[in-house]
PDB file of C-alpha atoms in Angstrom:
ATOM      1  CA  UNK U 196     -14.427  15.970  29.011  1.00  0.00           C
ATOM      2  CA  UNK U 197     -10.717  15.584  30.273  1.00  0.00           C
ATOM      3  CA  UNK U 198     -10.683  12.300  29.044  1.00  0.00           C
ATOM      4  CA  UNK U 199     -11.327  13.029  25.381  1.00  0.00           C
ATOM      5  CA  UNK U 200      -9.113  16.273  25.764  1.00  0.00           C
ATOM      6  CA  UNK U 201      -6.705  13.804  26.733  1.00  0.00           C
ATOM      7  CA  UNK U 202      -7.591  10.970  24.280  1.00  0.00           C
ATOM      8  CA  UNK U 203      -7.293  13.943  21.584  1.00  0.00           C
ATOM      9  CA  UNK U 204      -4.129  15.518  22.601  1.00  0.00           C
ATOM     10  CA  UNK U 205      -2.170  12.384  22.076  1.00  0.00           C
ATOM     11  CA  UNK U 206      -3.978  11.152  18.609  1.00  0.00           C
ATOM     12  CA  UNK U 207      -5.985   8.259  20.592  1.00  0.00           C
ATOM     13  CA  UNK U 208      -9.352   7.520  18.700  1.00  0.00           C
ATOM     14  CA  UNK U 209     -12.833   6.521  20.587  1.00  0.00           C
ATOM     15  CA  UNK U 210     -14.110   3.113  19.515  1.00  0.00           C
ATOM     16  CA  UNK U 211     -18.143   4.207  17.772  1.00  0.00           C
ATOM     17  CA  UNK U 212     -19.691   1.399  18.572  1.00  0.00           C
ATOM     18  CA  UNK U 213     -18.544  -0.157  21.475  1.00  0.00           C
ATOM     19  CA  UNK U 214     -18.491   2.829  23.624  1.00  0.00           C
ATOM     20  CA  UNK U 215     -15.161   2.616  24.503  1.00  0.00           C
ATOM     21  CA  UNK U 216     -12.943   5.565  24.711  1.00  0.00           C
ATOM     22  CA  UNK U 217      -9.099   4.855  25.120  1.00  0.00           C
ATOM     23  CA  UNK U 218      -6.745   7.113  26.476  1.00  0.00           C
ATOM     24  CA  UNK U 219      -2.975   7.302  28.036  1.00  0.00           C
ATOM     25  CA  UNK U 220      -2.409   7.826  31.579  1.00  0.00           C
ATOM     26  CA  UNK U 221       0.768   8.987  33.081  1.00  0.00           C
ATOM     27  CA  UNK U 222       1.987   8.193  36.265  1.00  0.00           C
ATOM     28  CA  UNK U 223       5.284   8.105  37.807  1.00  0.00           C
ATOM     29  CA  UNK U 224       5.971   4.615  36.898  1.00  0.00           C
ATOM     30  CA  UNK U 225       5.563   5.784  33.199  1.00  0.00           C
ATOM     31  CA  UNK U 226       2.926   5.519  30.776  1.00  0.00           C
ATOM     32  CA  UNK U 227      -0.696   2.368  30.235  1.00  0.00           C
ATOM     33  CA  UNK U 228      -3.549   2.877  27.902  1.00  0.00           C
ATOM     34  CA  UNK U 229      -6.668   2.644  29.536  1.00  0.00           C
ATOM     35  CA  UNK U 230     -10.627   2.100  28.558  1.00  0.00           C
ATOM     36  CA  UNK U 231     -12.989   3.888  29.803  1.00  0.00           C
ATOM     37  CA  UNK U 232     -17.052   4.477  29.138  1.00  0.00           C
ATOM     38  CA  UNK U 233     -18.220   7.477  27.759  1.00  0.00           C
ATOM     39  CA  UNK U 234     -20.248   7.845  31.368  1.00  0.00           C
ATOM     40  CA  UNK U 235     -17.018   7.412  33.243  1.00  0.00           C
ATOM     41  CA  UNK U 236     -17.549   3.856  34.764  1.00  0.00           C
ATOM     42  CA  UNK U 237     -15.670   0.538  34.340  1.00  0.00           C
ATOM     43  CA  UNK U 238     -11.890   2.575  33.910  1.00  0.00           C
ATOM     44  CA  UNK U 239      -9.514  -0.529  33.260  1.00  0.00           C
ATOM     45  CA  UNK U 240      -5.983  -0.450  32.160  1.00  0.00           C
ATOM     46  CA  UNK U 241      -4.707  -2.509  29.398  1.00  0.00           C
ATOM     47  CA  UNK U 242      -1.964  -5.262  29.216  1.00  0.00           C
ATOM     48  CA  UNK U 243       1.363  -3.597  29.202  1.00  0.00           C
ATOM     49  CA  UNK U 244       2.429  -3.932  25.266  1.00  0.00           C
ATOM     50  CA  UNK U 245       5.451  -2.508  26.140  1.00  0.00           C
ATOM     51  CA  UNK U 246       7.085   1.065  24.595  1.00  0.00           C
ATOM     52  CA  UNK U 247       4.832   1.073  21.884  1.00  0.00           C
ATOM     53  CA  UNK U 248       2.931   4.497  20.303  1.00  0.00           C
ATOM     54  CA  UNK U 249      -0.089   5.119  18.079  1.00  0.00           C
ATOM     55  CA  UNK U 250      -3.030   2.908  19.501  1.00  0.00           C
ATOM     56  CA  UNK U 251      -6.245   2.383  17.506  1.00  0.00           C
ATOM     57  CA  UNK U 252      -9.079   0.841  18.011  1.00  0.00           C
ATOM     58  CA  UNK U 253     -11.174  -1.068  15.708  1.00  0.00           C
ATOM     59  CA  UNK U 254     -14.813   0.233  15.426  1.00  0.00           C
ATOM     60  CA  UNK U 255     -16.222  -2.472  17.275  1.00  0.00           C
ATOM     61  CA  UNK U 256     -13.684  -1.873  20.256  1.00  0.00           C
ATOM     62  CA  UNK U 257     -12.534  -5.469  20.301  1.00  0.00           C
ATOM     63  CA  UNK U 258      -8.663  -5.253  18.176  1.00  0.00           C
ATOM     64  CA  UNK U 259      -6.016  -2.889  18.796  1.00  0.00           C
ATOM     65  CA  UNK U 260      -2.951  -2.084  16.466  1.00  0.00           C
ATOM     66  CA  UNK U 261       0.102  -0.390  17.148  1.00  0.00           C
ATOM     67  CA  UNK U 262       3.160   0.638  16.808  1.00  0.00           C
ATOM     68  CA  UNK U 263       5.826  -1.356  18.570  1.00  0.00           C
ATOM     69  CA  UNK U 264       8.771   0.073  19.521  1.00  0.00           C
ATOM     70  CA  UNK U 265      10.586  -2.981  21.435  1.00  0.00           C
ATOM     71  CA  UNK U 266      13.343  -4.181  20.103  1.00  0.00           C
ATOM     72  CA  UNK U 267      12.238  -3.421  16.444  1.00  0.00           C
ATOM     73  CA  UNK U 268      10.200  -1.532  14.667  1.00  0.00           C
ATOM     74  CA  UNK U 269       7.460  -3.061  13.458  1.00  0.00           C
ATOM     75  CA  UNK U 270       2.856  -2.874  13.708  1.00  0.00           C
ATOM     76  CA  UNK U 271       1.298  -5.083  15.922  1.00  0.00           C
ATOM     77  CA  UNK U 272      -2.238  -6.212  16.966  1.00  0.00           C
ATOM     78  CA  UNK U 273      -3.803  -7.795  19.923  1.00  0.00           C
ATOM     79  CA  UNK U 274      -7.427  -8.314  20.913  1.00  0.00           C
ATOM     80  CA  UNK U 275      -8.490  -6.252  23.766  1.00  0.00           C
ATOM     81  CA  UNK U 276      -9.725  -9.276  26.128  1.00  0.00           C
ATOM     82  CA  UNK U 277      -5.905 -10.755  26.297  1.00  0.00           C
ATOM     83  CA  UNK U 278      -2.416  -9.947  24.742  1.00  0.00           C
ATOM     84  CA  UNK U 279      -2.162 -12.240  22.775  1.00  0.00           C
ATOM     85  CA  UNK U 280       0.471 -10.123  19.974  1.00  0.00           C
ATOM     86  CA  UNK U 281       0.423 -10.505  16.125  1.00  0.00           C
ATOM     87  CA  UNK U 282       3.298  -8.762  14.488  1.00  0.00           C
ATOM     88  CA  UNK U 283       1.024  -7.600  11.195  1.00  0.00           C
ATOM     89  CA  UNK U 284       3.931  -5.334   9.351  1.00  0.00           C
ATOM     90  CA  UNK U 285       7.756  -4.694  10.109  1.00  0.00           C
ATOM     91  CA  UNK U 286       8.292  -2.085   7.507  1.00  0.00           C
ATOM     92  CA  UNK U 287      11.814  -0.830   6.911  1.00  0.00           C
ATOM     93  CA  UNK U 288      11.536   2.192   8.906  1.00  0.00           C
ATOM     94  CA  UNK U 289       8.951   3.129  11.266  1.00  0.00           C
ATOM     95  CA  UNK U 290       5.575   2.700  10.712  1.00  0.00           C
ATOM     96  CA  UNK U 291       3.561   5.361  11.981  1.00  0.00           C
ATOM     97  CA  UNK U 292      -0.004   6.177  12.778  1.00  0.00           C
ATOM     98  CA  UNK U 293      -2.012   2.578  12.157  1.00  0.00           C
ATOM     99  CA  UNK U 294      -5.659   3.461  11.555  1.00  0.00           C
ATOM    100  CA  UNK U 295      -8.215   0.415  11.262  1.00  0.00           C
ATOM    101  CA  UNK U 296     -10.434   0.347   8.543  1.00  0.00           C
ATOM    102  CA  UNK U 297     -14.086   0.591   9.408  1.00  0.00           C
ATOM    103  CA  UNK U 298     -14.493  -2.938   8.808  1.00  0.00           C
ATOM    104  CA  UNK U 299     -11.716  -4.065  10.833  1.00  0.00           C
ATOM    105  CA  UNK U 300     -10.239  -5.995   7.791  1.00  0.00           C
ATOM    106  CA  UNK U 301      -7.346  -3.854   6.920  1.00  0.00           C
ATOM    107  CA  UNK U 302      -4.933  -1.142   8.218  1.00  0.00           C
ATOM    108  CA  UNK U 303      -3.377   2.353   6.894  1.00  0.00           C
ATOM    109  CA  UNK U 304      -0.365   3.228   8.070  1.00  0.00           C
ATOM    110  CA  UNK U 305       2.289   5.568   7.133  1.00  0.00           C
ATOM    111  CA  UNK U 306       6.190   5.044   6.768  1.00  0.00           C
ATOM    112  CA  UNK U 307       9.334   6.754   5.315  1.00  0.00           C
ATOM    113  CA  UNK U 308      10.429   5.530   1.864  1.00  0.00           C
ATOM    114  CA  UNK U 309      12.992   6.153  -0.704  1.00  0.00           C
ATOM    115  CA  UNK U 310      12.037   9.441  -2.532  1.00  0.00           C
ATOM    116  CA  UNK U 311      11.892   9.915  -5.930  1.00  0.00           C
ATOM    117  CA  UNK U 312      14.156  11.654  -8.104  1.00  0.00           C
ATOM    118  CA  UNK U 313      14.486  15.404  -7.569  1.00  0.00           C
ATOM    119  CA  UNK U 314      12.925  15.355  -4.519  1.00  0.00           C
ATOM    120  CA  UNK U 315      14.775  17.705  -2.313  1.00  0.00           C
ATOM    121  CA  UNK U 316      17.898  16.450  -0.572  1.00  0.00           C
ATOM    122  CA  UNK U 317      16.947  16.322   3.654  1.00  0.00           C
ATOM    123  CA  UNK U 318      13.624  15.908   3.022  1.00  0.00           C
ATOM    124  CA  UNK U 319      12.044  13.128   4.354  1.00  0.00           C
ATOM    125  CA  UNK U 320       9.435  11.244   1.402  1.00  0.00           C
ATOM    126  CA  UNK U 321       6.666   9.302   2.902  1.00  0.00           C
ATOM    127  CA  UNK U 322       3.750   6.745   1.674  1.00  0.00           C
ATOM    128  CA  UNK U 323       0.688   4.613   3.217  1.00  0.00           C
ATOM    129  CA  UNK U 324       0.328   1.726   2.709  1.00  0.00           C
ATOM    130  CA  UNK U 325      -2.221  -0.708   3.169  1.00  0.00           C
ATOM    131  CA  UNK U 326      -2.260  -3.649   5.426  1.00  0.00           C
ATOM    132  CA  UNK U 327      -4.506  -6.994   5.128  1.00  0.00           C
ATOM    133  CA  UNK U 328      -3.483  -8.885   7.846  1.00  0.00           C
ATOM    134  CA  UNK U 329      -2.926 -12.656   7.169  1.00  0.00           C
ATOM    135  CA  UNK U 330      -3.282 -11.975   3.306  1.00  0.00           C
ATOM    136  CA  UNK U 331       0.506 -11.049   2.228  1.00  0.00           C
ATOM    137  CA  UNK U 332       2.704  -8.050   1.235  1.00  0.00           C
ATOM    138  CA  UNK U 333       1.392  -4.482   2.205  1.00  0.00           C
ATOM    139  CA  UNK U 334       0.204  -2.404  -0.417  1.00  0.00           C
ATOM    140  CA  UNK U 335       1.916   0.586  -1.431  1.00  0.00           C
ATOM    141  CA  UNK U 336      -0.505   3.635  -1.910  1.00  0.00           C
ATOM    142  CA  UNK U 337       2.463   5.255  -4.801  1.00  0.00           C
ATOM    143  CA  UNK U 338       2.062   8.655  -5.175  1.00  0.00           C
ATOM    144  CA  UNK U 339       4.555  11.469  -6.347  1.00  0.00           C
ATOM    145  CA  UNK U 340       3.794  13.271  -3.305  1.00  0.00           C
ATOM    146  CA  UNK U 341       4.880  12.298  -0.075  1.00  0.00           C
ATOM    147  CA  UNK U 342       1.647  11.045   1.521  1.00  0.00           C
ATOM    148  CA  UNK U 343       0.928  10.570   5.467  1.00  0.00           C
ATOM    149  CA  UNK U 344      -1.384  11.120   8.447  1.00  0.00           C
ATOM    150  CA  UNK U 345      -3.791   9.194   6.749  1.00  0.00           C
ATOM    151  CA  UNK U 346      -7.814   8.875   7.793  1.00  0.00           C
ATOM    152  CA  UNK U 347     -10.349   6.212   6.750  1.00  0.00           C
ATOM    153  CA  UNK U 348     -13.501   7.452   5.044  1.00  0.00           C
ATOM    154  CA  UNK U 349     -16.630   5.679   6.715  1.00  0.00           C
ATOM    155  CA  UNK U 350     -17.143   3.471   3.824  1.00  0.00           C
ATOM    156  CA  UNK U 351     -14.032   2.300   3.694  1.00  0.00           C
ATOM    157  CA  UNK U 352     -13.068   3.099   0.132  1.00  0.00           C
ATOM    158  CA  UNK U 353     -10.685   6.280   0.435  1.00  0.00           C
ATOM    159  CA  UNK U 354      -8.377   7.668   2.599  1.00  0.00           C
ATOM    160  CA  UNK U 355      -8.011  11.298   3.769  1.00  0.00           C
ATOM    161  CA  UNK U 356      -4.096  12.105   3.397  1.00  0.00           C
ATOM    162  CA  UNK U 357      -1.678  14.748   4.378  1.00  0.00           C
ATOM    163  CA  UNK U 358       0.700  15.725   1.042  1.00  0.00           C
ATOM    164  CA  UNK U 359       3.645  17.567   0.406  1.00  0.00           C
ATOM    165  CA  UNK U 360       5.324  18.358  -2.968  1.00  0.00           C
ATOM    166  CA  UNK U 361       8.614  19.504  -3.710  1.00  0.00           C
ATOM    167  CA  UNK U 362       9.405  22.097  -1.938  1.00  0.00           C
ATOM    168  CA  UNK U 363       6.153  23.478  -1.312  1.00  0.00           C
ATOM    169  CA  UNK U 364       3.466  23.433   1.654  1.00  0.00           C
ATOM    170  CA  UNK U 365       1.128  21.044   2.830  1.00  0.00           C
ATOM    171  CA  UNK U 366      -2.120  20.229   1.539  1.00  0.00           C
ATOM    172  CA  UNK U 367      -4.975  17.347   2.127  1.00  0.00           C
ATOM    173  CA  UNK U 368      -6.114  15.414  -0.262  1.00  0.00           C
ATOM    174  CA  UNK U 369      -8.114  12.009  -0.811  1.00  0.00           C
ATOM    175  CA  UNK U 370      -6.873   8.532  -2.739  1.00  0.00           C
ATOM    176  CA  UNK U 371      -8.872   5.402  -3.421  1.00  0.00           C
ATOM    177  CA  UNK U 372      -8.076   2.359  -1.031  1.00  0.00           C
ATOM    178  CA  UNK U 373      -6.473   1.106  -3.895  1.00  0.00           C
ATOM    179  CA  UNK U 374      -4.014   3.715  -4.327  1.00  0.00           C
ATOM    180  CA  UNK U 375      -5.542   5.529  -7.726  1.00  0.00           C
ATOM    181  CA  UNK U 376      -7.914   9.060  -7.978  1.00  0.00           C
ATOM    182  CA  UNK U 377      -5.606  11.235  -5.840  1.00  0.00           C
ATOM    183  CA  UNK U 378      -7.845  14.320  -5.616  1.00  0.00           C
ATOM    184  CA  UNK U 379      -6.257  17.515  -3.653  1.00  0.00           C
ATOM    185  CA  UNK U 380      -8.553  19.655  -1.283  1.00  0.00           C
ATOM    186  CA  UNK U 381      -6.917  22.015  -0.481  1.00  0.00           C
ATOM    187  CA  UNK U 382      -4.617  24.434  -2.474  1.00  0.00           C
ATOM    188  CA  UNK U 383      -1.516  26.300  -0.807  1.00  0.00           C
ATOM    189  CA  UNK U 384      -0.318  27.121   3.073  1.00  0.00           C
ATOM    190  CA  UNK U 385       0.034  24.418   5.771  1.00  0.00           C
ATOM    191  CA  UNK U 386      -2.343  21.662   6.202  1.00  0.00           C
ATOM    192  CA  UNK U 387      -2.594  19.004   7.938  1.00  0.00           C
ATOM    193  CA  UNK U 388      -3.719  15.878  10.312  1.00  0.00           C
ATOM    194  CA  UNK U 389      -7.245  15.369   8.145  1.00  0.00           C
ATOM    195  CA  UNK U 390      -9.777  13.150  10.220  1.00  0.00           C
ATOM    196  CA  UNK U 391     -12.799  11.974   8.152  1.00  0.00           C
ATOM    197  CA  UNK U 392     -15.871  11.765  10.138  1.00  0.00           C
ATOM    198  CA  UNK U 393     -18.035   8.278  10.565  1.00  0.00           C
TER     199      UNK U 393
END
């Protein structure tokens, strides 16, 4: 029960299927992501990817992605048997929260882009965009919202999103994999962080 509390407090996500559960542990020589079984045996630490933030697993527990924060910027991946590191994205600014898709064949993640016109000034305009690795450019998700903290539906074909208009609150909403049907959820106040259930 710590475990997850822990695994939840700092955004890490349980691998379904391979009953995995990774986590960050703290110690005074600073921080390693670690696997663990949901019955508490076989806790393991993982190669040191260096300062790095974000990990998630694919749903088969084999890949991770992340976001590396050595030297540059930029999303990486790395089966979980050896580091062997695959820079998959180095977007302009940081690229934030990488989800896996359910199939393991592409990657949300989140980063800071010019805004739009009339968008207020000091206000930070994000997007998601979609990652194939091996298969070329990332794809934008464009929206006139700014559009993060995005979460995979099971089937792979939409994403959950946190959105912000101009100068308003925060609402979720849900957008096709392909970046088209933005459909909002929820209307008015603060919302945010959605998680789609698998």
């Amino acid at each position: 029960m710590v475990l997850l509390a822990v695994a939840a407090l700092f955004g890490l996500a349980p691998s379904a299927r391979a009953e995995k559960i990774l986590y960050e542990r703290v110690t005074s020589q600073g921080e390693r992501w670690w696997l663990i079984r949901p019955d508490g045996s076989h806790a393991r630490p993982l190669p040191f990817f260096g300062t790095s933030q974000w990990p998630d697993l694919t749903l088969d527990g084999r890949r991770l992605v992340f976001t590396s924060l050595t030297g540059f910027s930029a999303l990486m991946t790395s089966p979980l048997a050896h580091r062997r590191l695959r820079v998959v994205w180095r977007p302009r600014d940081l690229g934030w929260y990488p989800r896996w898709s359910p199939s393991g064949k592409r990657i949300a993640a989140t980063t800071e882009v010019e805004p739009p016109s009339g968008w207020p000034e000091n206000s930070n305009f994000f997007q998601v965009f979609v990652i194939q690795p091996g298969a070329g450019r990332p794809r934008r998700l464009r929206t006139p919202v700014s559009m993060r903290f995005q979460s995979w539906s099971p089937d792979g074909r939409r994403l959950a999103v946190t959105i912000q208009r101009r100068g308003r609150g925060s609402d979720i909403a849900t957008i096709r994999a392909d970046g088209s049907g933005l459909r909002v959820l929820t209307h008015g106040g603060n919302n945010f962080n959605p998680d789609w259930s698998r």
